[in-house]
Amino acid sequence: AQTVTQSQPEMSVQEAETVTLSCTYDTSENNYYLFWYKQPPSRQMILVIRQEAYKQQNATENRFSVNFQKAAKSFSLKISDSQLGDTAMYFCAFMKYGSSNTGKLIFGQGTTLQVKP
Amino acid sequence: NAGVTQTPKFRVLKTGQSMTLLCAQDMNHEYMYWYRQDPGMGLRLIHYSVGEGTTAKGEVPDGYNVSRLKKQNFLLGLESAAPSQTSVYFCASSYSSTSGKPWGNEQFFGPGTRLTVL
């Protein structure tokens, strides 16, 4: 069974600075997807970024980038130039890859990020 | 295009009461999911459906039932509510693995339902 662990329950960062959120996972699968979801106070889940395990290159989306270390089973999220609107809970999630995939996501416990002015 | 909607947004039940949460999506997605979110535990999958008329158990299915009579709707039922079912419930939907869409396609989430069982 797959597990996802986020060991930082809470973090804070000053506006305009950079912050990194950690995520580790455990799986015996070779092909899979990893995601970071953002949940602001509105409670709406929003996809931030995704990474295919078979791709060496780290995914980037504007100010958001990941450091994907497949051998270490590590998938951290870096937020550059933090903005007040980045204040949210962030979830790391895992999805198996394959024709029998049912799209199920395995979530970590979440990290609450507060961006301070 | 409303995306994924959930009804109701809030509900308070007494122990033993029953209720149904409705999820609707207008994106013609094949797959639909019900998750519950509890503090310190992230989101956990309750039940899911890979198509109209089909359902399957997820990680924490006990105490819940589901039905997918129409492709656009996915209902979550609590037959006899318990305080342990106090949680925030999220519905999500996505394309299927055979839809021709890219793998790892995004799951679209509803706004959630906050349920309190007294």
JSON list of C-alpha atoms in Angstrom, two decimals:
[
{"chain": "A", "resi": 1, "resn": "ALA", "atom": "CA", "xyz": [0.00, 0.00, 0.00]},
{"chain": "A", "resi": 2, "resn": "GLN", "atom": "CA", "xyz": [1.12, 3.50, -0.73]},
{"chain": "A", "resi": 3, "resn": "THR", "atom": "CA", "xyz": [1.58, 6.09, 1.99]},
{"chain": "A", "resi": 4, "resn": "VAL", "atom": "CA", "xyz": [2.29, 9.80, 1.84]},
{"chain": "A", "resi": 5, "resn": "THR", "atom": "CA", "xyz": [3.88, 11.70, 4.72]},
{"chain": "A", "resi": 6, "resn": "GLN", "atom": "CA", "xyz": [4.08, 15.42, 5.30]},
{"chain": "A", "resi": 7, "resn": "SER", "atom": "CA", "xyz": [6.14, 15.94, 8.42]},
{"chain": "A", "resi": 8, "resn": "GLN", "atom": "CA", "xyz": [5.62, 19.70, 8.77]},
{"chain": "A", "resi": 9, "resn": "PRO", "atom": "CA", "xyz": [2.16, 20.41, 10.20]},
{"chain": "A", "resi": 10, "resn": "GLU", "atom": "CA", "xyz": [2.65, 24.17, 10.12]},
{"chain": "A", "resi": 11, "resn": "MET", "atom": "CA", "xyz": [5.04, 26.60, 8.47]},
{"chain": "A", "resi": 12, "resn": "SER", "atom": "CA", "xyz": [5.28, 30.34, 8.06]},
{"chain": "A", "resi": 13, "resn": "VAL", "atom": "CA", "xyz": [7.14, 32.60, 5.67]},
{"chain": "A", "resi": 14, "resn": "GLN", "atom": "CA", "xyz": [7.51, 36.32, 5.14]},
{"chain": "A", "resi": 15, "resn": "GLU", "atom": "CA", "xyz": [5.91, 37.80, 2.08]},
{"chain": "A", "resi": 16, "resn": "ALA", "atom": "CA", "xyz": [8.25, 37.77, -0.95]},
{"chain": "A", "resi": 17, "resn": "GLU", "atom": "CA", "xyz": [10.49, 35.08, 0.55]},
{"chain": "A", "resi": 18, "resn": "THR", "atom": "CA", "xyz": [10.89, 31.47, -0.53]},
{"chain": "A", "resi": 19, "resn": "VAL", "atom": "CA", "xyz": [9.56, 28.46, 1.35]},
{"chain": "A", "resi": 20, "resn": "THR", "atom": "CA", "xyz": [9.87, 24.72, 0.79]},
{"chain": "A", "resi": 21, "resn": "LEU", "atom": "CA", "xyz": [7.27, 22.18, 1.89]},
{"chain": "A", "resi": 22, "resn": "SER", "atom": "CA", "xyz": [8.37, 18.58, 2.32]},
{"chain": "A", "resi": 23, "resn": "CYS", "atom": "CA", "xyz": [6.68, 15.37, 1.27]},
{"chain": "A", "resi": 24, "resn": "THR", "atom": "CA", "xyz": [7.87, 11.78, 1.30]},
{"chain": "A", "resi": 25, "resn": "TYR", "atom": "CA", "xyz": [6.03, 8.73, 0.04]},
{"chain": "A", "resi": 26, "resn": "ASP", "atom": "CA", "xyz": [6.34, 5.01, 0.10]},
{"chain": "A", "resi": 27, "resn": "THR", "atom": "CA", "xyz": [5.45, 2.80, -2.86]},
{"chain": "A", "resi": 28, "resn": "SER", "atom": "CA", "xyz": [6.63, -0.27, -4.71]},
{"chain": "A", "resi": 29, "resn": "GLU", "atom": "CA", "xyz": [5.26, 1.12, -7.98]},
{"chain": "A", "resi": 30, "resn": "ASN", "atom": "CA", "xyz": [7.64, 2.38, -10.62]},
{"chain": "A", "resi": 31, "resn": "ASN", "atom": "CA", "xyz": [5.18, 4.53, -12.52]},
{"chain": "A", "resi": 32, "resn": "TYR", "atom": "CA", "xyz": [3.01, 7.05, -10.75]},
{"chain": "A", "resi": 33, "resn": "TYR", "atom": "CA", "xyz": [2.01, 10.67, -10.48]},
{"chain": "A", "resi": 34, "resn": "LEU", "atom": "CA", "xyz": [2.58, 13.09, -7.64]},
{"chain": "A", "resi": 35, "resn": "PHE", "atom": "CA", "xyz": [0.55, 16.20, -6.95]},
{"chain": "A", "resi": 36, "resn": "TRP", "atom": "CA", "xyz": [0.45, 19.23, -4.73]},
{"chain": "A", "resi": 37, "resn": "TYR", "atom": "CA", "xyz": [-3.00, 20.58, -3.91]},
{"chain": "A", "resi": 38, "resn": "LYS", "atom": "CA", "xyz": [-3.73, 23.88, -2.20]},
{"chain": "A", "resi": 39, "resn": "GLN", "atom": "CA", "xyz": [-6.69, 24.38, 0.13]},
{"chain": "A", "resi": 40, "resn": "PRO", "atom": "CA", "xyz": [-7.20, 28.06, 1.05]},
{"chain": "A", "resi": 41, "resn": "PRO", "atom": "CA", "xyz": [-9.53, 29.14, 3.86]},
{"chain": "A", "resi": 42, "resn": "SER", "atom": "CA", "xyz": [-12.40, 28.92, 1.38]},
{"chain": "A", "resi": 43, "resn": "ARG", "atom": "CA", "xyz": [-11.91, 25.13, 1.59]},
{"chain": "A", "resi": 44, "resn": "GLN", "atom": "CA", "xyz": [-11.77, 24.72, -2.20]},
{"chain": "A", "resi": 45, "resn": "MET", "atom": "CA", "xyz": [-9.14, 22.22, -3.33]},
{"chain": "A", "resi": 46, "resn": "ILE", "atom": "CA", "xyz": [-6.96, 23.58, -6.12]},
{"chain": "A", "resi": 47, "resn": "LEU", "atom": "CA", "xyz": [-4.32, 21.70, -8.08]},
{"chain": "A", "resi": 48, "resn": "VAL", "atom": "CA", "xyz": [-0.98, 23.49, -7.82]},
{"chain": "A", "resi": 49, "resn": "ILE", "atom": "CA", "xyz": [1.40, 21.24, -9.70]},
{"chain": "A", "resi": 50, "resn": "ARG", "atom": "CA", "xyz": [1.85, 17.65, -10.86]},
{"chain": "A", "resi": 51, "resn": "GLN", "atom": "CA", "xyz": [4.86, 15.46, -11.62]},
{"chain": "A", "resi": 52, "resn": "GLU", "atom": "CA", "xyz": [5.09, 12.27, -13.66]},
{"chain": "A", "resi": 53, "resn": "ALA", "atom": "CA", "xyz": [7.48, 9.82, -12.05]},
{"chain": "A", "resi": 54, "resn": "TYR", "atom": "CA", "xyz": [8.96, 8.77, -15.38]},
{"chain": "A", "resi": 55, "resn": "LYS", "atom": "CA", "xyz": [10.06, 12.33, -16.12]},
{"chain": "A", "resi": 56, "resn": "GLN", "atom": "CA", "xyz": [13.47, 13.38, -14.85]},
{"chain": "A", "resi": 57, "resn": "GLN", "atom": "CA", "xyz": [12.77, 17.07, -15.18]},
{"chain": "A", "resi": 58, "resn": "ASN", "atom": "CA", "xyz": [11.17, 18.77, -12.20]},
{"chain": "A", "resi": 59, "resn": "ALA", "atom": "CA", "xyz": [7.80, 20.36, -12.88]},
{"chain": "A", "resi": 60, "resn": "THR", "atom": "CA", "xyz": [7.36, 24.12, -12.58]},
{"chain": "A", "resi": 61, "resn": "GLU", "atom": "CA", "xyz": [4.29, 26.35, -12.65]},
{"chain": "A", "resi": 62, "resn": "ASN", "atom": "CA", "xyz": [5.13, 30.03, -12.37]},
{"chain": "A", "resi": 63, "resn": "ARG", "atom": "CA", "xyz": [6.28, 30.60, -8.77]},
{"chain": "A", "resi": 64, "resn": "PHE", "atom": "CA", "xyz": [5.77, 26.95, -7.84]},
{"chain": "A", "resi": 65, "resn": "SER", "atom": "CA", "xyz": [8.34, 24.25, -8.50]},
{"chain": "A", "resi": 66, "resn": "VAL", "atom": "CA", "xyz": [9.07, 20.80, -7.19]},
{"chain": "A", "resi": 67, "resn": "ASN", "atom": "CA", "xyz": [12.19, 18.88, -6.26]},
{"chain": "A", "resi": 68, "resn": "PHE", "atom": "CA", "xyz": [11.42, 15.30, -7.21]},
{"chain": "A", "resi": 69, "resn": "GLN", "atom": "CA", "xyz": [13.90, 12.73, -5.92]},
{"chain": "A", "resi": 70, "resn": "LYS", "atom": "CA", "xyz": [12.60, 9.35, -7.09]},
{"chain": "A", "resi": 71, "resn": "ALA", "atom": "CA", "xyz": [15.22, 7.20, -5.41]},
{"chain": "A", "resi": 72, "resn": "ALA", "atom": "CA", "xyz": [14.70, 8.98, -2.10]},
{"chain": "A", "resi": 73, "resn": "LYS", "atom": "CA", "xyz": [10.91, 9.01, -2.62]},
{"chain": "A", "resi": 74, "resn": "SER", "atom": "CA", "xyz": [10.83, 12.69, -1.88]},
{"chain": "A", "resi": 75, "resn": "PHE", "atom": "CA", "xyz": [8.65, 15.35, -3.51]},
{"chain": "A", "resi": 76, "resn": "SER", "atom": "CA", "xyz": [9.06, 18.86, -2.07]},
{"chain": "A", "resi": 77, "resn": "LEU", "atom": "CA", "xyz": [7.26, 22.01, -3.16]},
{"chain": "A", "resi": 78, "resn": "LYS", "atom": "CA", "xyz": [9.09, 25.31, -3.42]},
{"chain": "A", "resi": 79, "resn": "ILE", "atom": "CA", "xyz": [7.12, 28.54, -3.45]},
{"chain": "A", "resi": 80, "resn": "SER", "atom": "CA", "xyz": [9.10, 31.54, -4.60]},
{"chain": "A", "resi": 81, "resn": "ASP", "atom": "CA", "xyz": [8.20, 35.18, -3.96]},
{"chain": "A", "resi": 82, "resn": "SER", "atom": "CA", "xyz": [5.51, 34.14, -1.48]},
{"chain": "A", "resi": 83, "resn": "GLN", "atom": "CA", "xyz": [2.29, 36.11, -1.60]},
{"chain": "A", "resi": 84, "resn": "LEU", "atom": "CA", "xyz": [-0.43, 36.59, 1.00]},
{"chain": "A", "resi": 85, "resn": "GLY", "atom": "CA", "xyz": [-2.76, 34.60, -1.25]},
{"chain": "A", "resi": 86, "resn": "ASP", "atom": "CA", "xyz": [-0.50, 31.56, -0.83]},
{"chain": "A", "resi": 87, "resn": "THR", "atom": "CA", "xyz": [-1.73, 31.21, 2.75]},
{"chain": "A", "resi": 88, "resn": "ALA", "atom": "CA", "xyz": [-3.43, 27.82, 2.72]},
{"chain": "A", "resi": 89, "resn": "MET", "atom": "CA", "xyz": [-3.13, 24.19, 3.64]},
{"chain": "A", "resi": 90, "resn": "TYR", "atom": "CA", "xyz": [-1.05, 22.24, 1.12]},
{"chain": "A", "resi": 91, "resn": "PHE", "atom": "CA", "xyz": [-1.52, 18.56, 0.45]},
{"chain": "A", "resi": 92, "resn": "CYS", "atom": "CA", "xyz": [0.87, 16.21, -1.26]},
{"chain": "A", "resi": 93, "resn": "ALA", "atom": "CA", "xyz": [-0.86, 13.34, -3.10]},
{"chain": "A", "resi": 94, "resn": "PHE", "atom": "CA", "xyz": [0.07, 10.13, -4.93]},
{"chain": "A", "resi": 95, "resn": "MET", "atom": "CA", "xyz": [-1.67, 8.39, -7.83]},
{"chain": "A", "resi": 96, "resn": "LYS", "atom": "CA", "xyz": [-0.77, 5.04, -9.38]},
{"chain": "A", "resi": 97, "resn": "TYR", "atom": "CA", "xyz": [-0.17, 4.90, -13.12]},
{"chain": "A", "resi": 98, "resn": "GLY", "atom": "CA", "xyz": [-1.47, 2.28, -15.48]},
{"chain": "A", "resi": 99, "resn": "SER", "atom": "CA", "xyz": [-4.40, 1.07, -17.55]},
{"chain": "A", "resi": 100, "resn": "SER", "atom": "CA", "xyz": [-6.19, -0.20, -14.46]},
{"chain": "A", "resi": 101, "resn": "ASN", "atom": "CA", "xyz": [-5.77, 3.09, -12.73]},
{"chain": "A", "resi": 102, "resn": "THR", "atom": "CA", "xyz": [-8.95, 4.34, -11.15]},
{"chain": "A", "resi": 103, "resn": "GLY", "atom": "CA", "xyz": [-7.51, 7.74, -10.43]},
{"chain": "A", "resi": 104, "resn": "LYS", "atom": "CA", "xyz": [-7.54, 7.30, -6.68]},
{"chain": "A", "resi": 105, "resn": "LEU", "atom": "CA", "xyz": [-5.44, 9.81, -4.78]},
{"chain": "A", "resi": 106, "resn": "ILE", "atom": "CA", "xyz": [-3.54, 9.04, -1.59]},
{"chain": "A", "resi": 107, "resn": "PHE", "atom": "CA", "xyz": [-3.10, 12.23, 0.41]},
{"chain": "A", "resi": 108, "resn": "GLY", "atom": "CA", "xyz": [-0.60, 13.32, 3.01]},
{"chain": "A", "resi": 109, "resn": "GLN", "atom": "CA", "xyz": [-1.67, 14.90, 6.27]},
{"chain": "A", "resi": 110, "resn": "GLY", "atom": "CA", "xyz": [-1.25, 18.44, 4.99]},
{"chain": "A", "resi": 111, "resn": "THR", "atom": "CA", "xyz": [0.96, 21.42, 5.84]},
{"chain": "A", "resi": 112, "resn": "THR", "atom": "CA", "xyz": [-0.60, 24.70, 6.90]},
{"chain": "A", "resi": 113, "resn": "LEU", "atom": "CA", "xyz": [1.36, 27.59, 5.40]},
{"chain": "A", "resi": 114, "resn": "GLN", "atom": "CA", "xyz": [0.95, 31.13, 6.65]},
{"chain": "A", "resi": 115, "resn": "VAL", "atom": "CA", "xyz": [2.43, 33.97, 4.64]},
{"chain": "A", "resi": 116, "resn": "LYS", "atom": "CA", "xyz": [3.11, 36.98, 6.86]},
{"chain": "A", "resi": 117, "resn": "PRO", "atom": "CA", "xyz": [3.09, 40.58, 5.58]},
{"chain": "B", "resi": 1, "resn": "ASN", "atom": "CA", "xyz": [-20.11, 25.42, -16.38]},
{"chain": "B", "resi": 2, "resn": "ALA", "atom": "CA", "xyz": [-20.57, 24.94, -12.63]},
{"chain": "B", "resi": 3, "resn": "GLY", "atom": "CA", "xyz": [-17.89, 22.22, -12.27]},
{"chain": "B", "resi": 4, "resn": "VAL", "atom": "CA", "xyz": [-18.50, 20.06, -9.20]},
{"chain": "B", "resi": 5, "resn": "THR", "atom": "CA", "xyz": [-21.26, 21.07, -6.82]},
{"chain": "B", "resi": 6, "resn": "GLN", "atom": "CA", "xyz": [-22.21, 19.59, -3.46]},
{"chain": "B", "resi": 7, "resn": "THR", "atom": "CA", "xyz": [-25.47, 19.77, -1.54]},
{"chain": "B", "resi": 8, "resn": "PRO", "atom": "CA", "xyz": [-25.80, 20.71, 1.29]},
{"chain": "B", "resi": 9, "resn": "LYS", "atom": "CA", "xyz": [-22.87, 22.88, 2.39]},
{"chain": "B", "resi": 10, "resn": "PHE", "atom": "CA", "xyz": [-23.52, 22.40, 6.10]},
{"chain": "B", "resi": 11, "resn": "ARG", "atom": "CA", "xyz": [-25.56, 19.93, 8.11]},
{"chain": "B", "resi": 12, "resn": "VAL", "atom": "CA", "xyz": [-26.01, 18.99, 11.75]},
{"chain": "B", "resi": 13, "resn": "LEU", "atom": "CA", "xyz": [-27.37, 15.55, 12.55]},
{"chain": "B", "resi": 14, "resn": "LYS", "atom": "CA", "xyz": [-28.24, 13.70, 15.71]},
{"chain": "B", "resi": 15, "resn": "THR", "atom": "CA", "xyz": [-26.75, 10.27, 16.32]},
{"chain": "B", "resi": 16, "resn": "GLY", "atom": "CA", "xyz": [-28.76, 7.66, 14.48]},
{"chain": "B", "resi": 17, "resn": "GLN", "atom": "CA", "xyz": [-30.25, 9.98, 11.88]},
{"chain": "B", "resi": 18, "resn": "SER", "atom": "CA", "xyz": [-29.73, 9.38, 8.20]},
{"chain": "B", "resi": 19, "resn": "MET", "atom": "CA", "xyz": [-28.90, 11.71, 5.36]},
{"chain": "B", "resi": 20, "resn": "THR", "atom": "CA", "xyz": [-27.71, 11.83, 1.77]},
{"chain": "B", "resi": 21, "resn": "LEU", "atom": "CA", "xyz": [-25.05, 14.10, 0.33]},
{"chain": "B", "resi": 22, "resn": "LEU", "atom": "CA", "xyz": [-25.42, 14.93, -3.33]},
{"chain": "B", "resi": 23, "resn": "CYS", "atom": "CA", "xyz": [-22.55, 15.54, -5.71]},
{"chain": "B", "resi": 24, "resn": "ALA", "atom": "CA", "xyz": [-23.12, 16.73, -9.25]},
{"chain": "B", "resi": 25, "resn": "GLN", "atom": "CA", "xyz": [-20.66, 17.44, -12.07]},
{"chain": "B", "resi": 26, "resn": "ASP", "atom": "CA", "xyz": [-21.26, 18.91, -15.49]},
{"chain": "B", "resi": 27, "resn": "MET", "atom": "CA", "xyz": [-17.91, 18.04, -17.10]},
{"chain": "B", "resi": 28, "resn": "ASN", "atom": "CA", "xyz": [-18.97, 14.61, -18.40]},
{"chain": "B", "resi": 29, "resn": "HIS", "atom": "CA", "xyz": [-16.37, 12.94, -16.18]},
{"chain": "B", "resi": 30, "resn": "GLU", "atom": "CA", "xyz": [-16.45, 9.18, -15.89]},
{"chain": "B", "resi": 31, "resn": "TYR", "atom": "CA", "xyz": [-14.81, 8.89, -12.48]},
{"chain": "B", "resi": 32, "resn": "MET", "atom": "CA", "xyz": [-16.21, 10.28, -9.25]},
{"chain": "B", "resi": 33, "resn": "TYR", "atom": "CA", "xyz": [-14.97, 10.10, -5.66]},
{"chain": "B", "resi": 34, "resn": "TRP", "atom": "CA", "xyz": [-16.03, 10.81, -2.10]},
{"chain": "B", "resi": 35, "resn": "TYR", "atom": "CA", "xyz": [-13.38, 11.83, 0.44]},
{"chain": "B", "resi": 36, "resn": "ARG", "atom": "CA", "xyz": [-13.55, 12.85, 4.05]},
{"chain": "B", "resi": 37, "resn": "GLN", "atom": "CA", "xyz": [-11.15, 15.37, 5.59]},
{"chain": "B", "resi": 38, "resn": "ASP", "atom": "CA", "xyz": [-10.24, 15.20, 9.26]},
{"chain": "B", "resi": 39, "resn": "PRO", "atom": "CA", "xyz": [-7.64, 17.29, 11.12]},
{"chain": "B", "resi": 40, "resn": "GLY", "atom": "CA", "xyz": [-4.16, 15.82, 10.87]},
{"chain": "B", "resi": 41, "resn": "MET", "atom": "CA", "xyz": [-5.28, 13.05, 8.52]},
{"chain": "B", "resi": 42, "resn": "GLY", "atom": "CA", "xyz": [-5.55, 14.69, 5.14]},
{"chain": "B", "resi": 43, "resn": "LEU", "atom": "CA", "xyz": [-8.25, 13.45, 2.79]},
{"chain": "B", "resi": 44, "resn": "ARG", "atom": "CA", "xyz": [-9.23, 9.81, 2.83]},
{"chain": "B", "resi": 45, "resn": "LEU", "atom": "CA", "xyz": [-11.18, 8.04, 0.12]},
{"chain": "B", "resi": 46, "resn": "ILE", "atom": "CA", "xyz": [-14.57, 6.67, 1.19]},
{"chain": "B", "resi": 47, "resn": "HIS", "atom": "CA", "xyz": [-16.02, 5.29, -2.05]},
{"chain": "B", "resi": 48, "resn": "TYR", "atom": "CA", "xyz": [-15.51, 5.88, -5.71]},
{"chain": "B", "resi": 49, "resn": "SER", "atom": "CA", "xyz": [-17.14, 5.15, -9.06]},
{"chain": "B", "resi": 50, "resn": "VAL", "atom": "CA", "xyz": [-15.57, 4.50, -12.44]},
{"chain": "B", "resi": 51, "resn": "GLY", "atom": "CA", "xyz": [-18.83, 4.84, -14.34]},
{"chain": "B", "resi": 52, "resn": "GLU", "atom": "CA", "xyz": [-22.58, 5.02, -14.21]},
{"chain": "B", "resi": 53, "resn": "GLY", "atom": "CA", "xyz": [-24.00, 2.15, -12.21]},
{"chain": "B", "resi": 54, "resn": "THR", "atom": "CA", "xyz": [-20.67, 1.11, -10.69]},
{"chain": "B", "resi": 55, "resn": "THR", "atom": "CA", "xyz": [-19.23, 1.83, -7.26]},
{"chain": "B", "resi": 56, "resn": "ALA", "atom": "CA", "xyz": [-16.31, 0.55, -5.21]},
{"chain": "B", "resi": 57, "resn": "LYS", "atom": "CA", "xyz": [-14.98, 0.87, -1.67]},
{"chain": "B", "resi": 58, "resn": "GLY", "atom": "CA", "xyz": [-12.15, 3.15, -0.80]},
{"chain": "B", "resi": 59, "resn": "GLU", "atom": "CA", "xyz": [-10.00, 3.39, 2.28]},
{"chain": "B", "resi": 60, "resn": "VAL", "atom": "CA", "xyz": [-12.70, 4.16, 4.88]},
{"chain": "B", "resi": 61, "resn": "PRO", "atom": "CA", "xyz": [-16.07, 2.86, 3.57]},
{"chain": "B", "resi": 62, "resn": "ASP", "atom": "CA", "xyz": [-17.67, 1.63, 6.80]},
{"chain": "B", "resi": 63, "resn": "GLY", "atom": "CA", "xyz": [-20.89, 3.41, 7.72]},
{"chain": "B", "resi": 64, "resn": "TYR", "atom": "CA", "xyz": [-21.38, 4.85, 4.23]},
{"chain": "B", "resi": 65, "resn": "ASN", "atom": "CA", "xyz": [-23.18, 3.79, 1.08]},
{"chain": "B", "resi": 66, "resn": "VAL", "atom": "CA", "xyz": [-23.08, 5.32, -2.38]},
{"chain": "B", "resi": 67, "resn": "SER", "atom": "CA", "xyz": [-24.99, 5.22, -5.63]},
{"chain": "B", "resi": 68, "resn": "ARG", "atom": "CA", "xyz": [-24.26, 6.41, -9.16]},
{"chain": "B", "resi": 69, "resn": "LEU", "atom": "CA", "xyz": [-27.51, 6.06, -11.05]},
{"chain": "B", "resi": 70, "resn": "LYS", "atom": "CA", "xyz": [-26.67, 8.88, -13.42]},
{"chain": "B", "resi": 71, "resn": "LYS", "atom": "CA", "xyz": [-23.25, 9.71, -14.81]},
{"chain": "B", "resi": 72, "resn": "GLN", "atom": "CA", "xyz": [-23.34, 13.25, -13.51]},
{"chain": "B", "resi": 73, "resn": "ASN", "atom": "CA", "xyz": [-24.43, 12.44, -9.95]},
{"chain": "B", "resi": 74, "resn": "PHE", "atom": "CA", "xyz": [-22.76, 10.59, -7.09]},
{"chain": "B", "resi": 75, "resn": "LEU", "atom": "CA", "xyz": [-24.67, 10.21, -3.83]},
{"chain": "B", "resi": 76, "resn": "LEU", "atom": "CA", "xyz": [-23.17, 9.48, -0.43]},
{"chain": "B", "resi": 77, "resn": "GLY", "atom": "CA", "xyz": [-25.50, 8.09, 2.22]},
{"chain": "B", "resi": 78, "resn": "LEU", "atom": "CA", "xyz": [-25.19, 7.78, 5.97]},
{"chain": "B", "resi": 79, "resn": "GLU", "atom": "CA", "xyz": [-27.80, 5.31, 7.20]},
{"chain": "B", "resi": 80, "resn": "SER", "atom": "CA", "xyz": [-27.25, 5.80, 10.93]},
{"chain": "B", "resi": 81, "resn": "ALA", "atom": "CA", "xyz": [-24.97, 8.73, 11.66]},
{"chain": "B", "resi": 82, "resn": "ALA", "atom": "CA", "xyz": [-22.34, 8.47, 14.40]},
{"chain": "B", "resi": 83, "resn": "PRO", "atom": "CA", "xyz": [-20.21, 11.21, 16.02]},
{"chain": "B", "resi": 84, "resn": "SER", "atom": "CA", "xyz": [-17.14, 9.63, 14.37]},
{"chain": "B", "resi": 85, "resn": "GLN", "atom": "CA", "xyz": [-18.60, 10.69, 11.02]},
{"chain": "B", "resi": 86, "resn": "THR", "atom": "CA", "xyz": [-18.27, 14.36, 11.94]},
{"chain": "B", "resi": 87, "resn": "SER", "atom": "CA", "xyz": [-16.05, 15.62, 9.16]},
{"chain": "B", "resi": 88, "resn": "VAL", "atom": "CA", "xyz": [-15.79, 17.68, 6.01]},
{"chain": "B", "resi": 89, "resn": "TYR", "atom": "CA", "xyz": [-16.82, 15.68, 2.95]},
{"chain": "B", "resi": 90, "resn": "PHE", "atom": "CA", "xyz": [-15.47, 16.36, -0.50]},
{"chain": "B", "resi": 91, "resn": "CYS", "atom": "CA", "xyz": [-16.64, 15.06, -3.82]},
{"chain": "B", "resi": 92, "resn": "ALA", "atom": "CA", "xyz": [-14.31, 15.01, -6.82]},
{"chain": "B", "resi": 93, "resn": "SER", "atom": "CA", "xyz": [-14.46, 13.93, -10.43]},
{"chain": "B", "resi": 94, "resn": "SER", "atom": "CA", "xyz": [-12.03, 13.23, -13.26]},
{"chain": "B", "resi": 95, "resn": "TYR", "atom": "CA", "xyz": [-11.72, 11.74, -16.72]},
{"chain": "B", "resi": 96, "resn": "SER", "atom": "CA", "xyz": [-11.25, 7.99, -17.03]},
{"chain": "B", "resi": 97, "resn": "SER", "atom": "CA", "xyz": [-8.08, 6.15, -17.97]},
{"chain": "B", "resi": 98, "resn": "THR", "atom": "CA", "xyz": [-9.59, 5.31, -21.37]},
{"chain": "B", "resi": 99, "resn": "SER", "atom": "CA", "xyz": [-10.87, 8.78, -22.20]},
{"chain": "B", "resi": 100, "resn": "GLY", "atom": "CA", "xyz": [-7.83, 9.68, -24.23]},
{"chain": "B", "resi": 101, "resn": "LYS", "atom": "CA", "xyz": [-7.06, 12.44, -21.77]},
{"chain": "B", "resi": 102, "resn": "PRO", "atom": "CA", "xyz": [-3.56, 12.78, -20.38]},
{"chain": "B", "resi": 103, "resn": "TRP", "atom": "CA", "xyz": [-2.65, 10.48, -17.55]},
{"chain": "B", "resi": 104, "resn": "GLY", "atom": "CA", "xyz": [-2.58, 11.94, -14.11]},
{"chain": "B", "resi": 105, "resn": "ASN", "atom": "CA", "xyz": [-5.43, 14.15, -15.08]},
{"chain": "B", "resi": 106, "resn": "GLU", "atom": "CA", "xyz": [-6.59, 16.60, -12.48]},
{"chain": "B", "resi": 107, "resn": "GLN", "atom": "CA", "xyz": [-9.34, 15.70, -10.05]},
{"chain": "B", "resi": 108, "resn": "PHE", "atom": "CA", "xyz": [-11.83, 18.54, -9.75]},
{"chain": "B", "resi": 109, "resn": "PHE", "atom": "CA", "xyz": [-13.19, 19.03, -6.26]},
{"chain": "B", "resi": 110, "resn": "GLY", "atom": "CA", "xyz": [-16.47, 20.35, -4.97]},
{"chain": "B", "resi": 111, "resn": "PRO", "atom": "CA", "xyz": [-16.62, 23.00, -2.23]},
{"chain": "B", "resi": 112, "resn": "GLY", "atom": "CA", "xyz": [-17.17, 20.45, 0.55]},
{"chain": "B", "resi": 113, "resn": "THR", "atom": "CA", "xyz": [-19.91, 19.69, 3.06]},
{"chain": "B", "resi": 114, "resn": "ARG", "atom": "CA", "xyz": [-19.30, 20.23, 6.75]},
{"chain": "B", "resi": 115, "resn": "LEU", "atom": "CA", "xyz": [-21.21, 17.59, 8.69]},
{"chain": "B", "resi": 116, "resn": "THR", "atom": "CA", "xyz": [-21.54, 17.56, 12.46]},
{"chain": "B", "resi": 117, "resn": "VAL", "atom": "CA", "xyz": [-23.06, 14.57, 14.23]},
{"chain": "B", "resi": 118, "resn": "LEU", "atom": "CA", "xyz": [-24.12, 15.24, 17.81]}
]
